[in-house]
The first five atom37 places (N, CA, C, CB, O) and aatype in JSON, in Angstrom:
{
  "aatype": [20, 20, 20, 20, 20, 20, 20, 20, 20, 20, 20, 20, 20, 20, 20, 20, 20, 20, 20, 20, 20, 20, 20, 20, 20, 20, 20, 20, 20, 20, 20, 20, 20, 20, 20, 20, 20, 20, 20, 20, 20, 20, 20, 20, 20, 20, 20, 20, 20, 20, 20, 20, 20, 20, 20, 20, 20, 20, 20, 20, 20, 20, 20, 20, 20, 20, 20, 20, 20, 20, 20, 20, 20, 20, 20, 20, 20, 20, 20, 20, 20, 20, 20, 20, 20, 20, 20, 20, 20, 20, 20, 20, 20, 20, 20, 20, 20, 20, 20],
  "atom_mask": [
    [1, 1, 1, 1, 1],
    [1, 1, 1, 1, 1],
    [1, 1, 1, 1, 1],
    [1, 1, 1, 1, 1],
    [1, 1, 1, 1, 1],
    [1, 1, 1, 1, 1],
    [1, 1, 1, 1, 1],
    [1, 1, 1, 1, 1],
    [1, 1, 1, 1, 1],
    [1, 1, 1, 1, 1],
    [1, 1, 1, 1, 1],
    [1, 1, 1, 1, 1],
    [1, 1, 1, 1, 1],
    [1, 1, 1, 1, 1],
    [1, 1, 1, 1, 1],
    [1, 1, 1, 1, 1],
    [1, 1, 1, 1, 1],
    [1, 1, 1, 1, 1],
    [1, 1, 1, 1, 1],
    [1, 1, 1, 1, 1],
    [1, 1, 1, 1, 1],
    [1, 1, 1, 1, 1],
    [1, 1, 1, 1, 1],
    [1, 1, 1, 1, 1],
    [1, 1, 1, 1, 1],
    [1, 1, 1, 1, 1],
    [1, 1, 1, 1, 1],
    [1, 1, 1, 1, 1],
    [1, 1, 1, 1, 1],
    [1, 1, 1, 1, 1],
    [1, 1, 1, 1, 1],
    [1, 1, 1, 1, 1],
    [1, 1, 1, 1, 1],
    [1, 1, 1, 1, 1],
    [1, 1, 1, 1, 1],
    [1, 1, 1, 1, 1],
    [1, 1, 1, 1, 1],
    [1, 1, 1, 1, 1],
    [1, 1, 1, 1, 1],
    [1, 1, 1, 1, 1],
    [1, 1, 1, 1, 1],
    [1, 1, 1, 1, 1],
    [1, 1, 1, 1, 1],
    [1, 1, 1, 1, 1],
    [1, 1, 1, 1, 1],
    [1, 1, 1, 1, 1],
    [1, 1, 1, 1, 1],
    [1, 1, 1, 1, 1],
    [1, 1, 1, 1, 1],
    [1, 1, 1, 1, 1],
    [1, 1, 1, 1, 1],
    [1, 1, 1, 1, 1],
    [1, 1, 1, 1, 1],
    [1, 1, 1, 1, 1],
    [1, 1, 1, 1, 1],
    [1, 1, 1, 1, 1],
    [1, 1, 1, 1, 1],
    [1, 1, 1, 1, 1],
    [1, 1, 1, 1, 1],
    [1, 1, 1, 1, 1],
    [1, 1, 1, 1, 1],
    [1, 1, 1, 1, 1],
    [1, 1, 1, 1, 1],
    [1, 1, 1, 1, 1],
    [1, 1, 1, 1, 1],
    [1, 1, 1, 1, 1],
    [1, 1, 1, 1, 1],
    [1, 1, 1, 1, 1],
    [1, 1, 1, 1, 1],
    [1, 1, 1, 1, 1],
    [1, 1, 1, 1, 1],
    [1, 1, 1, 1, 1],
    [1, 1, 1, 1, 1],
    [1, 1, 1, 1, 1],
    [1, 1, 1, 1, 1],
    [1, 1, 1, 1, 1],
    [1, 1, 1, 1, 1],
    [1, 1, 1, 1, 1],
    [1, 1, 1, 1, 1],
    [1, 1, 1, 1, 1],
    [1, 1, 1, 1, 1],
    [1, 1, 1, 1, 1],
    [1, 1, 1, 1, 1],
    [1, 1, 1, 1, 1],
    [1, 1, 1, 1, 1],
    [1, 1, 1, 1, 1],
    [1, 1, 1, 1, 1],
    [1, 1, 1, 1, 1],
    [1, 1, 1, 1, 1],
    [1, 1, 1, 1, 1],
    [1, 1, 1, 1, 1],
    [1, 1, 1, 1, 1],
    [1, 1, 1, 1, 1],
    [1, 1, 1, 1, 1],
    [1, 1, 1, 1, 1],
    [1, 1, 1, 1, 1],
    [1, 1, 1, 1, 1],
    [1, 1, 1, 1, 1],
    [1, 1, 1, 1, 1]
  ],
  "atom_positions": [
    [[31.03, 110.92, 18.12], [29.4, 111.45, 17.84], [29.25, 111.87, 16.26], [28.98, 113.0, 18.89], [30.08, 111.7, 15.37]],
    [[28.27, 112.31, 16.2], [27.8, 112.5, 14.85], [27.51, 114.36, 15.93], [26.12, 111.07, 13.98], [27.41, 114.56, 17.14]],
    [[27.48, 115.18, 14.91], [27.39, 116.54, 14.85], [26.47, 117.09, 13.73], [28.71, 117.04, 14.73], [26.86, 116.92, 12.58]],
    [[25.19, 117.8, 13.94], [24.47, 118.74, 12.94], [25.42, 119.93, 12.65], [23.01, 119.32, 13.56], [25.91, 120.68, 13.49]],
    [[25.65, 119.96, 11.05], [26.27, 121.5, 10.77], [24.85, 122.09, 10.35], [27.68, 121.67, 9.36], [24.2, 121.45, 9.52]],
    [[24.4, 123.11, 10.82], [23.03, 123.7, 10.14], [23.49, 125.01, 9.87], [21.57, 123.72, 11.11], [24.1, 125.61, 10.75]],
    [[23.28, 125.52, 8.8], [23.6, 126.45, 8.08], [22.83, 127.39, 7.31], [24.23, 125.99, 7.49], [22.14, 126.79, 6.48]],
    [[22.69, 128.5, 7.27], [21.5, 129.79, 6.68], [22.5, 130.31, 6.0], [20.61, 131.07, 7.81], [23.68, 130.48, 6.32]],
    [[21.55, 130.69, 4.41], [22.53, 131.39, 3.75], [21.84, 132.73, 3.86], [22.9, 130.85, 2.26], [20.7, 132.96, 4.24]],
    [[22.76, 133.56, 3.44], [22.65, 135.52, 3.12], [21.69, 135.07, 1.7], [24.82, 136.79, 2.58], [21.67, 134.05, 1.01]],
    [[21.0, 136.27, 1.66], [20.29, 135.97, 0.41], [20.71, 136.37, -0.88], [19.16, 136.43, 0.48], [21.51, 137.29, -0.99]],
    [[20.28, 135.79, -1.84], [20.95, 136.1, -3.07], [22.4, 135.09, -3.12], [21.28, 137.82, -3.08], [23.39, 135.28, -3.83]],
    [[22.18, 134.14, -2.27], [23.76, 133.17, -2.15], [24.44, 132.55, -3.36], [23.57, 131.78, -1.25], [25.59, 132.13, -3.32]],
    [[23.44, 132.52, -4.75], [23.82, 131.56, -5.39], [24.9, 131.55, -6.45], [22.86, 131.21, -5.79], [25.28, 130.47, -6.91]],
    [[25.42, 132.73, -6.87], [26.63, 132.97, -7.12], [27.62, 132.74, -6.26], [26.7, 133.98, -7.41], [28.52, 132.08, -6.77]],
    [[27.79, 133.06, -5.09], [28.79, 132.96, -3.74], [28.58, 131.12, -3.96], [28.0, 133.94, -1.77], [29.63, 130.48, -4.04]],
    [[27.23, 130.34, -4.05], [27.73, 129.38, -3.89], [27.75, 128.31, -4.71], [27.44, 129.18, -3.07], [27.55, 127.11, -4.55]],
    [[28.15, 129.3, -6.02], [28.64, 128.28, -7.52], [30.13, 128.77, -7.51], [27.69, 128.74, -9.42], [30.95, 128.03, -8.05]],
    [[30.57, 129.93, -6.96], [32.2, 129.95, -7.22], [32.7, 129.22, -6.35], [32.96, 131.25, -7.16], [33.86, 128.97, -6.67]],
    [[32.3, 128.57, -5.04], [33.13, 128.03, -3.95], [32.47, 126.82, -3.64], [33.3, 128.95, -2.71], [32.54, 126.3, -2.52]],
    [[31.6, 126.17, -4.94], [31.26, 124.65, -4.65], [32.04, 123.55, -4.73], [30.38, 124.27, -5.34], [31.99, 122.62, -3.92]],
    [[33.0, 123.65, -6.0], [34.1, 123.09, -5.85], [34.88, 122.33, -4.94], [34.54, 123.71, -6.01], [35.14, 121.13, -4.98]],
    [[35.25, 123.27, -4.06], [35.95, 123.12, -2.88], [35.3, 122.59, -1.31], [36.48, 124.4, -2.78], [35.76, 121.79, -0.49]],
    [[33.85, 123.56, -1.32], [33.05, 122.92, -0.48], [32.97, 121.21, -0.48], [31.8, 123.52, -0.77], [33.18, 120.44, 0.47]],
    [[32.55, 120.86, -2.06], [31.94, 119.4, -2.27], [33.61, 118.54, -1.34], [31.59, 118.91, -4.63], [33.54, 117.84, -0.32]],
    [[34.67, 118.84, -1.96], [36.2, 118.47, -2.03], [36.15, 118.15, -0.22], [37.49, 120.03, -2.75], [36.84, 117.27, 0.28]],
    [[35.31, 118.94, 0.5], [35.54, 118.83, 1.77], [34.55, 117.41, 2.25], [35.19, 120.33, 2.48], [34.74, 116.49, 3.05]],
    [[33.67, 117.69, 1.52], [32.6, 116.7, 2.26], [32.64, 115.17, 1.41], [30.81, 117.47, 2.18], [31.96, 114.18, 1.68]],
    [[33.61, 115.31, 0.36], [34.07, 113.9, -0.13], [34.99, 113.31, 0.89], [34.84, 113.96, -1.53], [34.92, 112.16, 1.33]],
    [[35.98, 114.36, 1.25], [37.07, 113.88, 2.04], [36.4, 112.9, 3.28], [37.94, 115.24, 2.64], [36.77, 111.77, 3.61]],
    [[35.39, 113.64, 3.79], [34.43, 113.35, 5.15], [34.45, 111.92, 4.73], [32.67, 114.18, 5.34], [35.24, 111.03, 5.06]],
    [[33.1, 111.87, 3.71], [32.08, 110.8, 2.95], [33.97, 109.45, 2.81], [30.99, 111.84, 0.61], [33.85, 108.27, 3.12]],
    [[34.78, 109.77, 2.54], [36.2, 108.61, 2.38], [36.04, 108.23, 3.25], [37.7, 108.87, 2.25], [35.76, 107.05, 3.49]],
    [[36.25, 109.57, 4.4], [36.94, 108.59, 5.69], [35.75, 107.75, 6.57], [37.84, 109.75, 6.96], [35.95, 107.03, 7.55]],
    [[34.63, 108.02, 6.0], [33.22, 107.24, 6.59], [32.82, 107.87, 7.71], [33.36, 105.67, 7.03], [32.46, 107.25, 8.71]],
    [[32.86, 109.33, 7.63], [32.24, 110.2, 8.91], [31.05, 110.85, 8.34], [33.3, 111.43, 9.58], [30.21, 111.31, 9.12]],
    [[30.89, 110.95, 7.08], [29.67, 111.71, 6.67], [28.6, 110.92, 6.64], [29.75, 112.32, 5.4], [28.84, 109.81, 6.16]],
    [[27.05, 111.17, 7.15], [26.45, 110.32, 7.51], [25.09, 111.01, 6.3], [26.4, 110.18, 9.29], [24.06, 110.43, 5.98]],
    [[25.52, 112.31, 5.87], [24.24, 112.95, 4.88], [24.91, 114.52, 5.21], [22.13, 112.61, 5.56], [25.38, 114.99, 6.25]],
    [[24.74, 115.03, 3.99], [24.98, 116.26, 3.31], [24.13, 116.31, 2.0], [26.48, 116.43, 3.01], [23.92, 115.6, 1.02]],
    [[23.56, 118.12, 2.75], [22.92, 118.45, 1.51], [22.28, 120.13, 1.4], [21.71, 117.3, 1.36], [22.2, 120.88, 2.38]],
    [[21.93, 120.44, 0.18], [21.16, 122.23, 0.45], [19.92, 122.19, 0.78], [21.05, 123.31, -0.89], [19.45, 121.07, 0.56]],
    [[18.99, 123.11, 1.34], [17.66, 123.31, 1.58], [17.71, 124.14, 0.15], [17.15, 124.07, 3.15], [18.52, 125.02, -0.14]],
    [[16.74, 123.67, -0.58], [16.37, 124.44, -1.93], [15.32, 125.62, -1.68], [15.68, 123.35, -3.06], [14.37, 125.24, -1.0]],
    [[15.28, 127.12, -2.1], [14.54, 128.31, -1.36], [12.61, 127.76, -2.08], [15.44, 130.43, -2.12], [11.56, 128.21, -1.62]],
    [[12.71, 126.81, -3.15], [11.15, 126.18, -3.23], [11.15, 125.29, -3.09], [10.36, 126.18, -4.17], [12.19, 124.71, -2.78]],
    [[10.19, 124.75, -3.22], [9.73, 123.0, -3.33], [9.88, 122.35, -4.4], [8.34, 122.66, -3.14], [8.98, 121.88, -5.08]],
    [[11.44, 122.28, -4.68], [11.97, 121.55, -5.84], [13.18, 120.99, -5.77], [12.04, 122.28, -6.88], [13.91, 121.87, -5.3]],
    [[13.91, 119.84, -6.0], [14.99, 119.4, -6.21], [15.8, 120.24, -7.23], [14.81, 118.15, -6.52], [17.02, 120.07, -7.2]],
    [[15.47, 120.84, -7.85], [16.11, 121.99, -8.75], [15.76, 123.03, -8.76], [16.12, 121.9, -9.87], [14.98, 123.29, -9.67]],
    [[16.0, 123.8, -8.12], [15.22, 125.33, -7.96], [15.74, 126.23, -8.63], [15.16, 125.97, -6.64], [15.32, 127.38, -8.52]],
    [[17.01, 125.83, -9.66], [17.08, 126.77, -10.49], [17.7, 128.06, -9.9], [15.85, 126.93, -10.98], [18.42, 128.06, -8.9]],
    [[17.37, 129.11, -10.57], [17.47, 130.75, -10.18], [17.3, 130.92, -8.86], [16.38, 131.7, -10.83], [18.04, 131.75, -8.33]],
    [[16.32, 130.19, -8.01], [15.86, 130.45, -6.94], [16.77, 129.99, -5.93], [14.66, 130.02, -6.86], [16.63, 130.33, -4.75]],
    [[17.74, 129.2, -6.34], [18.75, 128.98, -5.29], [18.33, 128.18, -4.04], [19.23, 130.28, -4.84], [17.32, 127.49, -4.11]],
    [[19.14, 128.25, -2.77], [19.06, 127.72, -1.81], [18.83, 128.64, -0.99], [19.91, 127.03, -1.59], [18.61, 129.82, -1.27]],
    [[18.87, 128.0, 0.39], [18.74, 128.92, 1.9], [19.54, 128.76, 2.86], [17.57, 128.75, 2.67], [19.59, 129.55, 3.8]],
    [[20.54, 127.37, 2.72], [21.18, 126.87, 3.51], [21.45, 125.83, 3.34], [20.88, 126.97, 4.36], [21.1, 125.61, 2.18]],
    [[22.06, 124.54, 3.93], [22.57, 123.24, 4.31], [22.72, 122.65, 5.55], [23.58, 123.15, 3.91], [22.84, 123.42, 6.5]],
    [[22.75, 121.09, 5.83], [22.72, 120.9, 6.32], [23.71, 119.25, 6.23], [21.69, 121.41, 6.5], [23.41, 118.24, 5.59]],
    [[24.5, 119.4, 6.79], [25.95, 118.38, 7.02], [25.55, 117.66, 8.37], [27.7, 119.38, 7.28], [25.57, 118.3, 9.42]],
    [[25.15, 116.18, 8.34], [25.91, 115.52, 9.7], [26.55, 114.58, 9.31], [25.1, 114.97, 10.87], [26.34, 113.97, 8.26]],
    [[27.43, 114.36, 10.13], [29.35, 113.89, 10.37], [29.67, 113.5, 11.86], [30.63, 115.45, 10.05], [29.21, 113.7, 12.98]],
    [[30.6, 112.89, 11.29], [31.05, 112.31, 12.95], [32.49, 112.98, 13.21], [31.26, 110.29, 13.1], [33.37, 112.9, 12.36]],
    [[32.66, 113.59, 14.33], [33.87, 114.33, 14.59], [34.59, 114.0, 16.09], [33.47, 115.87, 14.46], [33.79, 113.35, 16.76]],
    [[35.56, 114.2, 16.66], [36.44, 113.54, 17.85], [35.12, 114.33, 19.27], [38.75, 114.38, 17.85], [34.64, 113.76, 20.25]],
    [[34.91, 115.72, 18.81], [34.31, 116.34, 19.67], [33.28, 117.87, 18.97], [35.56, 116.64, 20.69], [33.26, 118.3, 17.81]],
    [[32.59, 118.33, 20.12], [32.29, 119.7, 19.48], [33.03, 120.53, 18.82], [31.92, 120.42, 20.21], [32.69, 121.01, 17.74]],
    [[34.01, 120.76, 19.36], [34.86, 121.84, 18.93], [35.7, 120.99, 17.94], [35.73, 122.62, 20.18], [36.68, 121.67, 17.64]],
    [[35.72, 120.05, 17.45], [36.5, 119.86, 16.06], [35.4, 119.74, 15.23], [37.55, 118.55, 15.89], [35.83, 119.76, 14.08]],
    [[34.2, 119.63, 15.23], [33.24, 119.88, 14.63], [32.59, 121.18, 14.37], [32.64, 119.23, 15.07], [31.81, 121.28, 13.42]],
    [[32.85, 122.24, 15.17], [32.84, 123.14, 15.18], [33.97, 124.07, 13.98], [32.86, 123.14, 16.42], [33.65, 124.64, 12.94]],
    [[35.41, 123.93, 14.66], [36.41, 124.05, 13.79], [36.17, 123.81, 12.31], [37.33, 123.27, 14.22], [36.26, 124.72, 11.48]],
    [[35.76, 122.2, 11.92], [35.05, 122.21, 10.29], [34.43, 123.11, 9.55], [34.13, 121.45, 10.13], [34.57, 123.59, 8.42]],
    [[33.33, 123.3, 10.94], [32.43, 123.94, 10.12], [32.75, 125.64, 10.0], [30.98, 123.61, 10.74], [32.19, 126.29, 9.11]],
    [[33.56, 126.2, 10.83], [34.33, 127.58, 10.59], [35.25, 127.44, 9.5], [35.18, 128.08, 11.85], [35.61, 128.47, 8.93]],
    [[35.78, 126.07, 9.01], [36.69, 126.74, 7.5], [35.79, 126.01, 6.45], [38.73, 126.16, 7.24], [36.59, 125.35, 5.78]],
    [[35.07, 125.9, 6.18], [34.02, 125.49, 5.24], [34.49, 126.86, 4.07], [32.13, 125.49, 6.06], [34.58, 128.08, 4.22]],
    [[34.64, 126.22, 3.28], [34.9, 127.42, 2.1], [33.51, 128.36, 2.02], [35.21, 126.62, 0.35], [33.71, 129.57, 1.93]],
    [[32.29, 127.97, 2.04], [31.29, 128.6, 1.92], [31.52, 129.69, 2.74], [30.23, 127.92, 2.12], [31.57, 130.82, 2.26]],
    [[31.71, 129.39, 4.38], [31.96, 130.27, 5.39], [33.16, 131.71, 5.01], [32.5, 129.22, 6.57], [33.13, 132.89, 5.32]],
    [[33.86, 131.14, 4.45], [34.9, 131.87, 3.63], [34.7, 133.03, 1.97], [35.76, 130.57, 3.28], [35.25, 133.94, 1.35]],
    [[33.71, 132.28, 1.96], [33.15, 133.0, 0.54], [31.78, 133.86, 0.4], [32.93, 131.85, -0.5], [31.27, 134.39, -0.58]],
    [[31.32, 133.8, 1.95], [30.19, 134.48, 2.24], [28.99, 134.02, 1.99], [30.23, 135.48, 1.77], [28.04, 134.81, 1.95]],
    [[28.85, 132.93, 1.81], [27.53, 132.27, 1.6], [26.5, 132.15, 2.49], [27.7, 131.16, 1.31], [25.31, 132.26, 2.19]],
    [[27.1, 131.85, 3.98], [26.47, 131.59, 5.01], [25.93, 132.78, 6.36], [27.33, 130.63, 5.39], [26.77, 133.21, 7.14]],
    [[24.9, 133.06, 6.45], [24.92, 134.12, 7.2], [24.81, 133.73, 8.53], [24.0, 135.0, 6.84], [24.96, 134.59, 9.4]],
    [[24.57, 132.56, 8.83], [24.89, 131.67, 10.68], [25.15, 130.29, 10.12], [23.17, 131.54, 12.17], [24.8, 129.8, 9.04]],
    [[25.93, 129.73, 11.22], [26.21, 128.18, 11.4], [26.1, 128.2, 12.82], [27.73, 127.54, 10.84], [26.65, 129.0, 13.57]],
    [[25.27, 127.18, 13.17], [25.09, 126.67, 13.98], [25.9, 124.99, 14.38], [23.87, 126.86, 13.78], [25.87, 124.35, 13.33]],
    [[26.41, 124.34, 15.22], [26.62, 123.11, 15.21], [26.37, 122.46, 16.6], [27.87, 122.93, 14.71], [26.82, 122.73, 17.71]],
    [[25.58, 121.61, 16.21], [25.13, 120.87, 17.04], [25.37, 119.22, 17.6], [24.19, 121.08, 16.66], [25.13, 118.43, 16.7]],
    [[25.61, 118.83, 18.35], [25.55, 117.06, 19.19], [24.48, 116.57, 18.18], [24.81, 116.87, 21.3], [23.5, 117.28, 18.0]],
    [[24.6, 115.48, 17.56], [23.28, 114.73, 16.88], [23.22, 113.37, 17.2], [23.25, 114.78, 15.3], [24.16, 112.66, 16.86]],
    [[22.01, 112.75, 17.95], [22.12, 111.55, 18.13], [21.46, 110.34, 17.2], [21.76, 111.52, 19.28], [20.31, 109.95, 17.38]],
    [[22.16, 109.92, 16.39], [21.55, 109.0, 15.48], [21.01, 108.08, 15.58], [22.02, 108.64, 14.87], [21.65, 107.08, 15.91]],
    [[19.36, 107.98, 15.32], [18.66, 107.07, 15.72], [18.16, 105.69, 14.74], [17.69, 107.82, 16.17], [18.32, 104.47, 14.84]],
    [[17.63, 106.39, 13.98], [16.92, 105.5, 12.29], [17.68, 106.17, 11.4], [14.99, 105.74, 11.69], [18.31, 107.21, 11.62]],
    [[17.58, 105.42, 10.18], [17.39, 104.1, 9.89], [17.72, 103.27, 10.46], [17.7, 103.79, 9.08], [17.48, 102.12, 10.08]]
  ]
}
């Protein structure tokens, strides 16, 4: 089943994101390589694909896991969590419909 991992950043998270990004991206690439990643990306703090110094307000990952506990465990060990990027992370079942 798919799960949505919806994360909200702390204020001024860009320096924290920058330092932990390589490890964060490596984990996402592993999900992709396993055929389990549906989509992933950050929420820019402004209406732009490149928010520059404005940074980001959070992230969304939609990926396949065996169950909610496995999705939560994956989210809990994200390098962004360890780096203090996220103020809050919610994991929910996600029913993929379209496209």
